[in-house]
Short mmCIF file of C-alpha atoms and ligand atoms in Angstrom, two decimals:
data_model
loop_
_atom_site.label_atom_id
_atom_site.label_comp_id
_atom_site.label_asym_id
_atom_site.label_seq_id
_atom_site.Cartn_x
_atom_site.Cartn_y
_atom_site.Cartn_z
CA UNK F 1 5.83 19.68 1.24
CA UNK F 2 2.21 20.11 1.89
CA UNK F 3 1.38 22.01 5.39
CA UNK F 4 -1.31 21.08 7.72
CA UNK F 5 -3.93 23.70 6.56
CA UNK F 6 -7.68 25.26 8.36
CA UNK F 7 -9.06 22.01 7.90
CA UNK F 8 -6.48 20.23 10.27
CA UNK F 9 -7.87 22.96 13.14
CA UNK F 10 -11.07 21.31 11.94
CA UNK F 11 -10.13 17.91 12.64
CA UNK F 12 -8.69 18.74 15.68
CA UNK F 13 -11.83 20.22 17.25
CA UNK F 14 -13.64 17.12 15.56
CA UNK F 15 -10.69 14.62 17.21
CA UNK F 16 -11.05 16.33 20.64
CA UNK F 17 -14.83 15.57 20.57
CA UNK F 18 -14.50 12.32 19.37
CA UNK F 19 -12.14 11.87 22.04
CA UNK F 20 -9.94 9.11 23.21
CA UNK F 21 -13.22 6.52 24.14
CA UNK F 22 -12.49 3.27 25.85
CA UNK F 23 -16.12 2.84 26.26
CA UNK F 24 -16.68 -0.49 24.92
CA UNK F 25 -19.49 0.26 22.79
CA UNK F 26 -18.10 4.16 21.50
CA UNK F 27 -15.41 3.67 18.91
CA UNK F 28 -11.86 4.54 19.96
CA UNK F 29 -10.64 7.45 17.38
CA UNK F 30 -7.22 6.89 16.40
CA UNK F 31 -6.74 10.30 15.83
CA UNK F 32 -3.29 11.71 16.30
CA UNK F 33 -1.63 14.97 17.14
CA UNK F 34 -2.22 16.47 13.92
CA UNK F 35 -5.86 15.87 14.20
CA UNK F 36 -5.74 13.10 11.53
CA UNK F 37 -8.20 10.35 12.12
CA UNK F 38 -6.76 6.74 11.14
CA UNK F 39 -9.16 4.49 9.79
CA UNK F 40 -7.12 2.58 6.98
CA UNK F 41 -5.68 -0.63 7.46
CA UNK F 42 -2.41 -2.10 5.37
CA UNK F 43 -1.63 -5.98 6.85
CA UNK F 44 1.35 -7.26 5.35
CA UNK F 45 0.88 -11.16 6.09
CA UNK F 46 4.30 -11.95 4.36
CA UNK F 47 7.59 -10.31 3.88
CA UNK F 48 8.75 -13.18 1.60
CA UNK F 49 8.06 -12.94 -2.48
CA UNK F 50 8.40 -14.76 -5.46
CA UNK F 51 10.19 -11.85 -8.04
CA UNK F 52 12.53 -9.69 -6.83
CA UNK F 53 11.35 -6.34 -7.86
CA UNK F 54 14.90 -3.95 -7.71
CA UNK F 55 13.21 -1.11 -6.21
CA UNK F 56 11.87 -3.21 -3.41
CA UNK F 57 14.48 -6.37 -2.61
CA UNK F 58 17.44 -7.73 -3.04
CA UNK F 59 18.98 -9.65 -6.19
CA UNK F 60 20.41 -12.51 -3.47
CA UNK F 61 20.33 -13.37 -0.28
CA UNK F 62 17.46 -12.05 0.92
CA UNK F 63 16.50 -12.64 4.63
CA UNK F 64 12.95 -13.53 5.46
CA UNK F 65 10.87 -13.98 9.16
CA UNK F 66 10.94 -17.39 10.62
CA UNK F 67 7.86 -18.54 9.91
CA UNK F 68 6.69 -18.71 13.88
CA UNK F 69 7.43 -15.09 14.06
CA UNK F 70 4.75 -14.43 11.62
CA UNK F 71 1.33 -13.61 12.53
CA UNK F 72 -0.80 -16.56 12.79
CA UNK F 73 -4.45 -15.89 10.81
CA UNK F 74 -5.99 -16.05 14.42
CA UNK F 75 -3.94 -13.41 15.61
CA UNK F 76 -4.24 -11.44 12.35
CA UNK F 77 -7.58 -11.72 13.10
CA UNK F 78 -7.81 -10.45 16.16
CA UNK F 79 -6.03 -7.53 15.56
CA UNK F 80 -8.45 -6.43 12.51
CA UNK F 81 -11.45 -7.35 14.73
CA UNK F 82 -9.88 -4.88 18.00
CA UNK F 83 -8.50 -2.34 14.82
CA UNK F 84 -12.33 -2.29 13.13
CA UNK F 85 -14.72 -3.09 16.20
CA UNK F 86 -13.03 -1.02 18.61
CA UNK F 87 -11.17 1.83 17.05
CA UNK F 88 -13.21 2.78 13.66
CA UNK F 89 -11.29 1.01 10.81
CA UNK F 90 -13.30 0.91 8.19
CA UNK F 91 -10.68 -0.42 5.06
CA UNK F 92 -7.92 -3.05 5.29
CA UNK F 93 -5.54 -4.17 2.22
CA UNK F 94 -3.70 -7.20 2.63
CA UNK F 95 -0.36 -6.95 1.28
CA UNK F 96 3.38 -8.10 1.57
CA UNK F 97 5.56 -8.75 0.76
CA UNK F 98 3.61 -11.26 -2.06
CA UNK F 99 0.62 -11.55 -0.26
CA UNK F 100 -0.78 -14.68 -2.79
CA UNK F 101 2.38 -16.73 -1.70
CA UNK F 102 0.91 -17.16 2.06
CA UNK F 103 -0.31 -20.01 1.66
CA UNK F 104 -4.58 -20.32 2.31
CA UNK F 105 -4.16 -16.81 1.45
CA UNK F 106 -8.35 -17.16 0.60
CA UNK F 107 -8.72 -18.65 3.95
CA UNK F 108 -7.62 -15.29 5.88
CA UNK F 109 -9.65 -13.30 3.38
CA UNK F 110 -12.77 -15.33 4.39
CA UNK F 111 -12.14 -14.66 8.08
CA UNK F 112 -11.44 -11.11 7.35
CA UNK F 113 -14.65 -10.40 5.06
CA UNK F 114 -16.20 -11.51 8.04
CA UNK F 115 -15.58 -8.64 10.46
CA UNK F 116 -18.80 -6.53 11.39
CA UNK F 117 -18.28 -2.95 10.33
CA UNK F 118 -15.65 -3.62 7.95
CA UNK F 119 -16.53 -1.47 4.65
CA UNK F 120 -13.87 -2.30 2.35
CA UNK F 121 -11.49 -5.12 1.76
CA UNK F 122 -8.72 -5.40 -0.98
CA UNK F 123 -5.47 -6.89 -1.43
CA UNK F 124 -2.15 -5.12 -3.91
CA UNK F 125 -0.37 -8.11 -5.80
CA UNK F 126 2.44 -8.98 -8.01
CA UNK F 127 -0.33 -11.07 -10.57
CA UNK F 128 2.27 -13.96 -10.76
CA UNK F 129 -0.53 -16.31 -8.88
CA UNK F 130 -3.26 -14.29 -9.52
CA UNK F 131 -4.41 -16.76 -12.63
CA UNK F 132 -5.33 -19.30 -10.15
CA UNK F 133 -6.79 -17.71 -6.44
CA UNK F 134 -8.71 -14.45 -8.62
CA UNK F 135 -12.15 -16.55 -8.84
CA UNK F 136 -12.01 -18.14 -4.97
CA UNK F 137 -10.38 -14.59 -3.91
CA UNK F 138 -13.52 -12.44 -4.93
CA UNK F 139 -15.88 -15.49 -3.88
CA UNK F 140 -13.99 -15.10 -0.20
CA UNK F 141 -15.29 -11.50 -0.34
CA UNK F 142 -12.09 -9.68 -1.22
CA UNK F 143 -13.74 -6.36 -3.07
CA UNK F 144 -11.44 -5.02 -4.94
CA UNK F 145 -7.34 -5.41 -6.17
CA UNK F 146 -4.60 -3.49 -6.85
CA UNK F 147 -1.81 -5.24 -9.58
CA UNK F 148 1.64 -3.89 -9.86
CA UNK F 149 2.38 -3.57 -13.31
CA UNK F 150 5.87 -1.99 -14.54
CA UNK F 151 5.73 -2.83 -17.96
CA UNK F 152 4.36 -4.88 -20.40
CA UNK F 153 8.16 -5.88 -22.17
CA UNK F 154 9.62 -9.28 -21.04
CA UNK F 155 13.14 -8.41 -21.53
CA UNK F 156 12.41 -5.20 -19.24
CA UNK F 157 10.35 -7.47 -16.65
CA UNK F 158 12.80 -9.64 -15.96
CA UNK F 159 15.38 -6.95 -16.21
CA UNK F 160 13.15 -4.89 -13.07
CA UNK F 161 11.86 -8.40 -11.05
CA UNK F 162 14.58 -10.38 -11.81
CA UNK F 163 12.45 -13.31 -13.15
CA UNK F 164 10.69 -13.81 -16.14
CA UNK F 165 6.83 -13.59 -16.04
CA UNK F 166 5.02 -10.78 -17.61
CA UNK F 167 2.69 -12.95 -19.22
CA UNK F 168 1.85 -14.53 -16.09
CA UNK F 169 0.95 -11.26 -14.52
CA UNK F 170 -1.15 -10.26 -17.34
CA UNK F 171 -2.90 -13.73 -17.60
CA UNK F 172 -3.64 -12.88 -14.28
CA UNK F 173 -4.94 -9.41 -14.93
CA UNK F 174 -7.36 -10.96 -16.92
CA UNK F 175 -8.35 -13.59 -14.77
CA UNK F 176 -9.39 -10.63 -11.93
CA UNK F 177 -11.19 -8.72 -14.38
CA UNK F 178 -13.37 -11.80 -15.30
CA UNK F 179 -13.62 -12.48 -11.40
CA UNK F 180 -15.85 -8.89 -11.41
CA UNK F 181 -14.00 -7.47 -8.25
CA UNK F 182 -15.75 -4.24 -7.93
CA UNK F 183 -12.32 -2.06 -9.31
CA UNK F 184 -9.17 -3.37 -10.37
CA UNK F 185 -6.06 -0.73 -10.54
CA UNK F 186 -2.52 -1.44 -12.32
CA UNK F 187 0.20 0.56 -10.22
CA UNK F 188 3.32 1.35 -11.98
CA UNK F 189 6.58 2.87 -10.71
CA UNK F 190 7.60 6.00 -11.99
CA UNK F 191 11.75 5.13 -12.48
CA UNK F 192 13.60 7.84 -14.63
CA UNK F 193 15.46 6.25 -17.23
CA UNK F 194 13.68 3.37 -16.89
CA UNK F 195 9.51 4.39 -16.98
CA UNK F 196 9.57 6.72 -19.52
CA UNK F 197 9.34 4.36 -22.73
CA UNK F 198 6.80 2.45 -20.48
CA UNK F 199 4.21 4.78 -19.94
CA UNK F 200 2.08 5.10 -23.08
CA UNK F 201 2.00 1.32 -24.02
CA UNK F 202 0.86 1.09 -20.40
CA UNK F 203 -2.00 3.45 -20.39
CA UNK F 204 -3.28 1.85 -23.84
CA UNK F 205 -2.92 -1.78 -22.21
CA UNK F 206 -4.93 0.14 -18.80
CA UNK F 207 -7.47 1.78 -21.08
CA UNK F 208 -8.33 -1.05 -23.34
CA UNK F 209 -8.99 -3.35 -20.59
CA UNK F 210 -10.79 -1.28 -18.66
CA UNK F 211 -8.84 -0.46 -15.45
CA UNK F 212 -7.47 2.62 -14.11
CA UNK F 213 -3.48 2.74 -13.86
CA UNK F 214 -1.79 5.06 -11.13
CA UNK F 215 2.08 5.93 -11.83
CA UNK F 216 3.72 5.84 -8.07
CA UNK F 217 6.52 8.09 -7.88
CA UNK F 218 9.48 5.45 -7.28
CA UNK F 219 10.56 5.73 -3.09
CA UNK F 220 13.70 5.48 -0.80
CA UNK F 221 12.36 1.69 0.31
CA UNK F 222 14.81 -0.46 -1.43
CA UNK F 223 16.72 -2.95 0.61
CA UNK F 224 20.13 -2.15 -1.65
CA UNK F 225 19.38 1.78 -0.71
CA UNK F 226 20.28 2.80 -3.69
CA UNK F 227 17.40 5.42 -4.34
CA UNK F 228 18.37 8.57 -5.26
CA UNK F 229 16.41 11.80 -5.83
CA UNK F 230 17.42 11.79 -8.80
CA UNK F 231 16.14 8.13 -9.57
CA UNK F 232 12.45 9.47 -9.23
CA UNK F 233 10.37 10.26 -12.13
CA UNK F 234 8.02 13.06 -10.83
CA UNK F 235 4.68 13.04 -11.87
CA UNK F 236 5.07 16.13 -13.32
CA UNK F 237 6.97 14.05 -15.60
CA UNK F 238 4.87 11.37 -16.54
CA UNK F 239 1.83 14.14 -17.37
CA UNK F 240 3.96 15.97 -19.74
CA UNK F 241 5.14 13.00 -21.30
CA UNK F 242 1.53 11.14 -21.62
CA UNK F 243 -0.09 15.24 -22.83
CA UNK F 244 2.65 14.75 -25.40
CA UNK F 245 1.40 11.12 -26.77
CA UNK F 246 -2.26 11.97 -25.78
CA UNK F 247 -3.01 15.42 -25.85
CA UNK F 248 -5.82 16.95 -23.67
CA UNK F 249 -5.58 15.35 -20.07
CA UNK F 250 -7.78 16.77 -17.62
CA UNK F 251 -7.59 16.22 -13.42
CA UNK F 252 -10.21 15.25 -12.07
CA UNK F 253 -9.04 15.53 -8.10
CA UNK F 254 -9.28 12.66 -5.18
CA UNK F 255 -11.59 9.53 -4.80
CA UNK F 256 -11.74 10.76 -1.45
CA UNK F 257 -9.30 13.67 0.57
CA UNK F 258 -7.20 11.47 2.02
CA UNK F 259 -6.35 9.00 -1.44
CA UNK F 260 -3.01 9.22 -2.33
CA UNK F 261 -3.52 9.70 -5.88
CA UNK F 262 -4.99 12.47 -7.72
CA UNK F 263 -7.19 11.25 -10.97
CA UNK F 264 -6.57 12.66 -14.67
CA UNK F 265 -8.81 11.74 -17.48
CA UNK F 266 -7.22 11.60 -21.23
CA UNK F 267 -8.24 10.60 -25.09
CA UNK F 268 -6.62 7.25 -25.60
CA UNK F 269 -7.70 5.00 -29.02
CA UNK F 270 -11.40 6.97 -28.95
CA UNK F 271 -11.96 6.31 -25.46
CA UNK F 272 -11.61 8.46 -21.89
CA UNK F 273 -9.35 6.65 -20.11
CA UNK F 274 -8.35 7.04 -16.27
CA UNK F 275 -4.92 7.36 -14.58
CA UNK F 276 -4.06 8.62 -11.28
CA UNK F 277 -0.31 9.95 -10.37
CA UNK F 278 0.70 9.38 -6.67
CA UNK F 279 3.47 12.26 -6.29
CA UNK F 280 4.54 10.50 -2.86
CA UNK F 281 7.59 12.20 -3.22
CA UNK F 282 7.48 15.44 -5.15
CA UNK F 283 4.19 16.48 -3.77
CA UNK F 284 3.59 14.04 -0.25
CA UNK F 285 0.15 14.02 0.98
CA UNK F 286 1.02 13.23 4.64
CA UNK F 287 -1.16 16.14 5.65
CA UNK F 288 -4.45 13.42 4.75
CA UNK F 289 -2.78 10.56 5.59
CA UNK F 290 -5.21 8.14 7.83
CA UNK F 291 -3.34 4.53 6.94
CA UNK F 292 -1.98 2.37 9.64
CA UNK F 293 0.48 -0.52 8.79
CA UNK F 294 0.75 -3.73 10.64
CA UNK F 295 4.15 -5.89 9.44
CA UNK F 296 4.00 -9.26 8.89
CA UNK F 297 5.25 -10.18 12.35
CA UNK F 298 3.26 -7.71 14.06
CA UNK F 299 4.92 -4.52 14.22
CA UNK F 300 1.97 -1.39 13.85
CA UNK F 301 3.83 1.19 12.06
CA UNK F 302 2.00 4.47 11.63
CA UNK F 303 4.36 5.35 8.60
CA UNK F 304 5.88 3.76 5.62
CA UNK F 305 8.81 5.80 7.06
CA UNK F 306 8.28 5.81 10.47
CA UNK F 307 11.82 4.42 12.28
CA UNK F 308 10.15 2.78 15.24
CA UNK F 309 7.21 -0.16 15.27
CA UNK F 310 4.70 -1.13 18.39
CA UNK F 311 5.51 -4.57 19.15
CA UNK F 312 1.89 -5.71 18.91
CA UNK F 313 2.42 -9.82 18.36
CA UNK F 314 4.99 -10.20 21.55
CA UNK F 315 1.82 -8.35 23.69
CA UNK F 316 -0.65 -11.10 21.89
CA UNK F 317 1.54 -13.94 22.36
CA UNK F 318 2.38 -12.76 26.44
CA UNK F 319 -1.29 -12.45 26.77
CA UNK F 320 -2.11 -9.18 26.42
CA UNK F 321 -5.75 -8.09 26.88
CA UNK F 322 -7.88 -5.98 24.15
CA UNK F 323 -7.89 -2.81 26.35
CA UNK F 324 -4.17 -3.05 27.15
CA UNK F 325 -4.16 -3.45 22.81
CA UNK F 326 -5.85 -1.06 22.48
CA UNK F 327 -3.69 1.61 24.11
CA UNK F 328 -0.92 0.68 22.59
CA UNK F 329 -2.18 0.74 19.58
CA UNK F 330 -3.38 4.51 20.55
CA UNK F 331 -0.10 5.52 21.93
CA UNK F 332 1.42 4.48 18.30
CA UNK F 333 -0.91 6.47 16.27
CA UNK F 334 0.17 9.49 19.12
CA UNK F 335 3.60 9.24 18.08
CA UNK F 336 3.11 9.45 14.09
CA UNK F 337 4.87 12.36 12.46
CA UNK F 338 3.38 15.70 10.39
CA UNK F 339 5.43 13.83 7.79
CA UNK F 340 7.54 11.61 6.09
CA UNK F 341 10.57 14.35 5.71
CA UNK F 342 12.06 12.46 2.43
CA UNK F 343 13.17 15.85 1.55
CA UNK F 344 15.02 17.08 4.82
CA UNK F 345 18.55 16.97 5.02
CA UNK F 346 18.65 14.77 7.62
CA UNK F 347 16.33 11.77 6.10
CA UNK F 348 16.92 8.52 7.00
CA UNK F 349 15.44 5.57 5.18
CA UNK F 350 13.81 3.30 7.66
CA UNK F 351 15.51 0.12 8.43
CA UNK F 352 12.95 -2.47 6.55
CA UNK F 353 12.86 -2.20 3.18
CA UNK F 354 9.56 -2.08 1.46
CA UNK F 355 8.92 -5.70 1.09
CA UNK F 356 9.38 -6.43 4.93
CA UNK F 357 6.68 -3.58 5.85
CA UNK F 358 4.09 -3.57 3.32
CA UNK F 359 3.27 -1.29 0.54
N1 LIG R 401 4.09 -7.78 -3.90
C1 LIG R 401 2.95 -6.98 -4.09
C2 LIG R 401 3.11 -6.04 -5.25
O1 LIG R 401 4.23 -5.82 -5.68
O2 LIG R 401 2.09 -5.52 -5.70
C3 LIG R 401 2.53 -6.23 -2.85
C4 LIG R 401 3.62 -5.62 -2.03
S1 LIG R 401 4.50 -4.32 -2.83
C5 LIG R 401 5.66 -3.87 -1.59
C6 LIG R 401 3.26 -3.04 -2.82
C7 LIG R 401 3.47 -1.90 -3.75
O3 LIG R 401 4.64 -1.21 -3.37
C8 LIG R 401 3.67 -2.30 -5.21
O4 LIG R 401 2.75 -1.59 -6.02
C9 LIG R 401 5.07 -1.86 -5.51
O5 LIG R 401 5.23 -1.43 -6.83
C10 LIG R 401 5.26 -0.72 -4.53
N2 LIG R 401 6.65 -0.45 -4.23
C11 LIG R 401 7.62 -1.33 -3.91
N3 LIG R 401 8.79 -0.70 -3.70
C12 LIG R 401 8.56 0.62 -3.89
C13 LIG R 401 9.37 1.79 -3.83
N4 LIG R 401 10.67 1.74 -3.52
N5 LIG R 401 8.79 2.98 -4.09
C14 LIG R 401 7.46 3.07 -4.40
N6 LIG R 401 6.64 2.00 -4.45
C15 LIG R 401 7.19 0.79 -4.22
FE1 LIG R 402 7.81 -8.56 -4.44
FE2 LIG R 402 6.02 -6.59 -4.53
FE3 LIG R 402 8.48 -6.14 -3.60
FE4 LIG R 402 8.15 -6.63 -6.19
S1 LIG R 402 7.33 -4.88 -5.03
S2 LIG R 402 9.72 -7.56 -4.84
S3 LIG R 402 6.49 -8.05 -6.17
S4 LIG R 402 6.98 -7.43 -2.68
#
């Protein structure tokens, strides 16, 4: 487990002057005990899907929102505007859930690319619709797109979704690349016994289109909780096995401190191609974590793991003003964790399953 090192002293002193503003025109640091500043947005704006990914949801049965507990575009809205105006967001990825079954999905990204002082704005997709909303999605002003991509075998697709489609998704990986978003990543879970025959074909399909691919380490968010430790293939897995089909691979560190993967270059058909490993399990990187996480029906979670949510669309919807938002929105980033604690003894998964809080 990674510690809170000299730079979180740092941040503190840095958090203390930045202070807890509610001068209108200051932004509001969401900076929490641990002296980490939160200025990363995840919106889920659907909990429903159209595969059923087994890591993720159920095979049957699977209960949804009603749609009027969902968060209406307005309200989503409003809450980016408070989250980015007010309090120093400066990235939000829309995701779900399948965030390209909402429907006028482009119509939220519009209002959202619209928000003054918002730097970054990308979305993390399945690929099954991507074929048809890539093109209006970039010309909304959606920047750039992550695409979960498991493997590239039908018989294994349908064997991990539950649904056939592979072909889809990688129609649809094509149709974002010739949309020019400015990057497009492939994500892939990192499953032992299931990931490890995966890996290389995936890398050569990543490499020869292009696009980076990141290997997540597979997480105790499925709705059967099933996940064992035992289930997860580390990333120091996956590097030995791609240095054994590639040879030389070479990190190359963080985007930024506080991205979840860490980047490795490698030889791959007489090119340098790009992966990243995110080693949320085996190696967690809660001590740079600055991501928020709003549900589909409005819960701000300051965890993937966290066990409790700020009821933030029942304080909308029973007219709520910003400022009284705004602090509850400050007392949720106050509660967050030093960490997620997957490894402790005493670990509980949290109650929604990955698909109902947003990855
Ligand atoms: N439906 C979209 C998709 O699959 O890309 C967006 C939502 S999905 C919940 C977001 C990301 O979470 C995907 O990359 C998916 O692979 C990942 N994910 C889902 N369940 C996971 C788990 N148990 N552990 C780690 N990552 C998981
Ligand atoms: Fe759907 Fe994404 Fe979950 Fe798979 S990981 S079931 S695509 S929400």
């Amino acid at each position: 487990m990674e510690t809170l090192t000299a730079s979180f002293f740092v941040r503190i002193a840095s958090s203390i002057r930045a202070g807890y503003s509610t001068n209108m025109t200051d932004p509001i640091a969401l900076v929490d005990r641990f002296g980490r500043r939160h200025d990363s947005l995840r919106i889920s704006i659907t909990d429903r899907c159209n595969i059923r990914c087994f890591y993720c949801m159920p095979e049957h049965d699977a209960e949804f929102l009603p749609r009027s507990g969902v968060l209406t575009f307005e309200e989503i809205e409003r809450l980016a505007g408070l989250l980015v105006g007010r309090c120093g967001v400066r990235d939000i990825r829309i995701t779900g859930g399948e965030p390209l079954v909402r429907r006028d999905c482009v119509d939220l990204i519009r209002m959202l690319a619209r928000i003054d002082g918002l730097e970054d704005l990308s979305m993390t997709t399945n690929g099954m619709l991507l074929q048809q909303h890539a093109a209006d999605l970039r010309a909304a002003g959606l920047k750039r797109l992550n695409i979960s991509l498991d493997t590239l075998d039908e018989a294994t697709f349908a064997k991990i979704t539950r649904r056939p489609g592979v072909d889809r998704v990688i129609d649809g990986i094509d149709a974002a690349i010739e949309a020019g978003f400015e990057s497009i990543k492939l994500n892939a879970l990192a499953i032992r016994g299931l990931s490890e025959s995966e890996l290389v074909g995936l890398v050569r399909f990543a490499v020869g289109k292009g696009v980076t691919l990141r290997f997540i380490e597979f997480m105790p968010l499925d709705s059967d909780r099933a996940w064992k430790s035992k289930d997860v293939l580390s990333g120091d897995a996956c590097l030995k096995l791609l240095s054994e089909a590639f040879g030389n691979i070479t990190p190359t560190g963080r985007e930024n401190p506080s991205a979840p993967a860490e980047t490795f270059t490698l030889p791959c058909d007489g090119r340098e191609g790009t992966i990243g490993i995110i080693r949320s399990v085996t190696r967690p990187f809660c001590g740079n974590c600055n991501r928020l996480r709003l549900t589909a029906d409005g819960g701000l979670r300051n965890c993937l793991f966290s066990q409790s949510e700020t009821p933030l669309r029942d304080a909308m919807r029973s007219g709520c003003d910003d400022d009284k938002l705004i602090q509850k929105i400050q007392q949720c980033v106050g509660e967050k964790h030093a960490a997620h604690g997957i490894d402790s003894d005493d670990f509980r998964p949290p109650e929604r399953a990955m698909h109902a809080i947003g990855g």
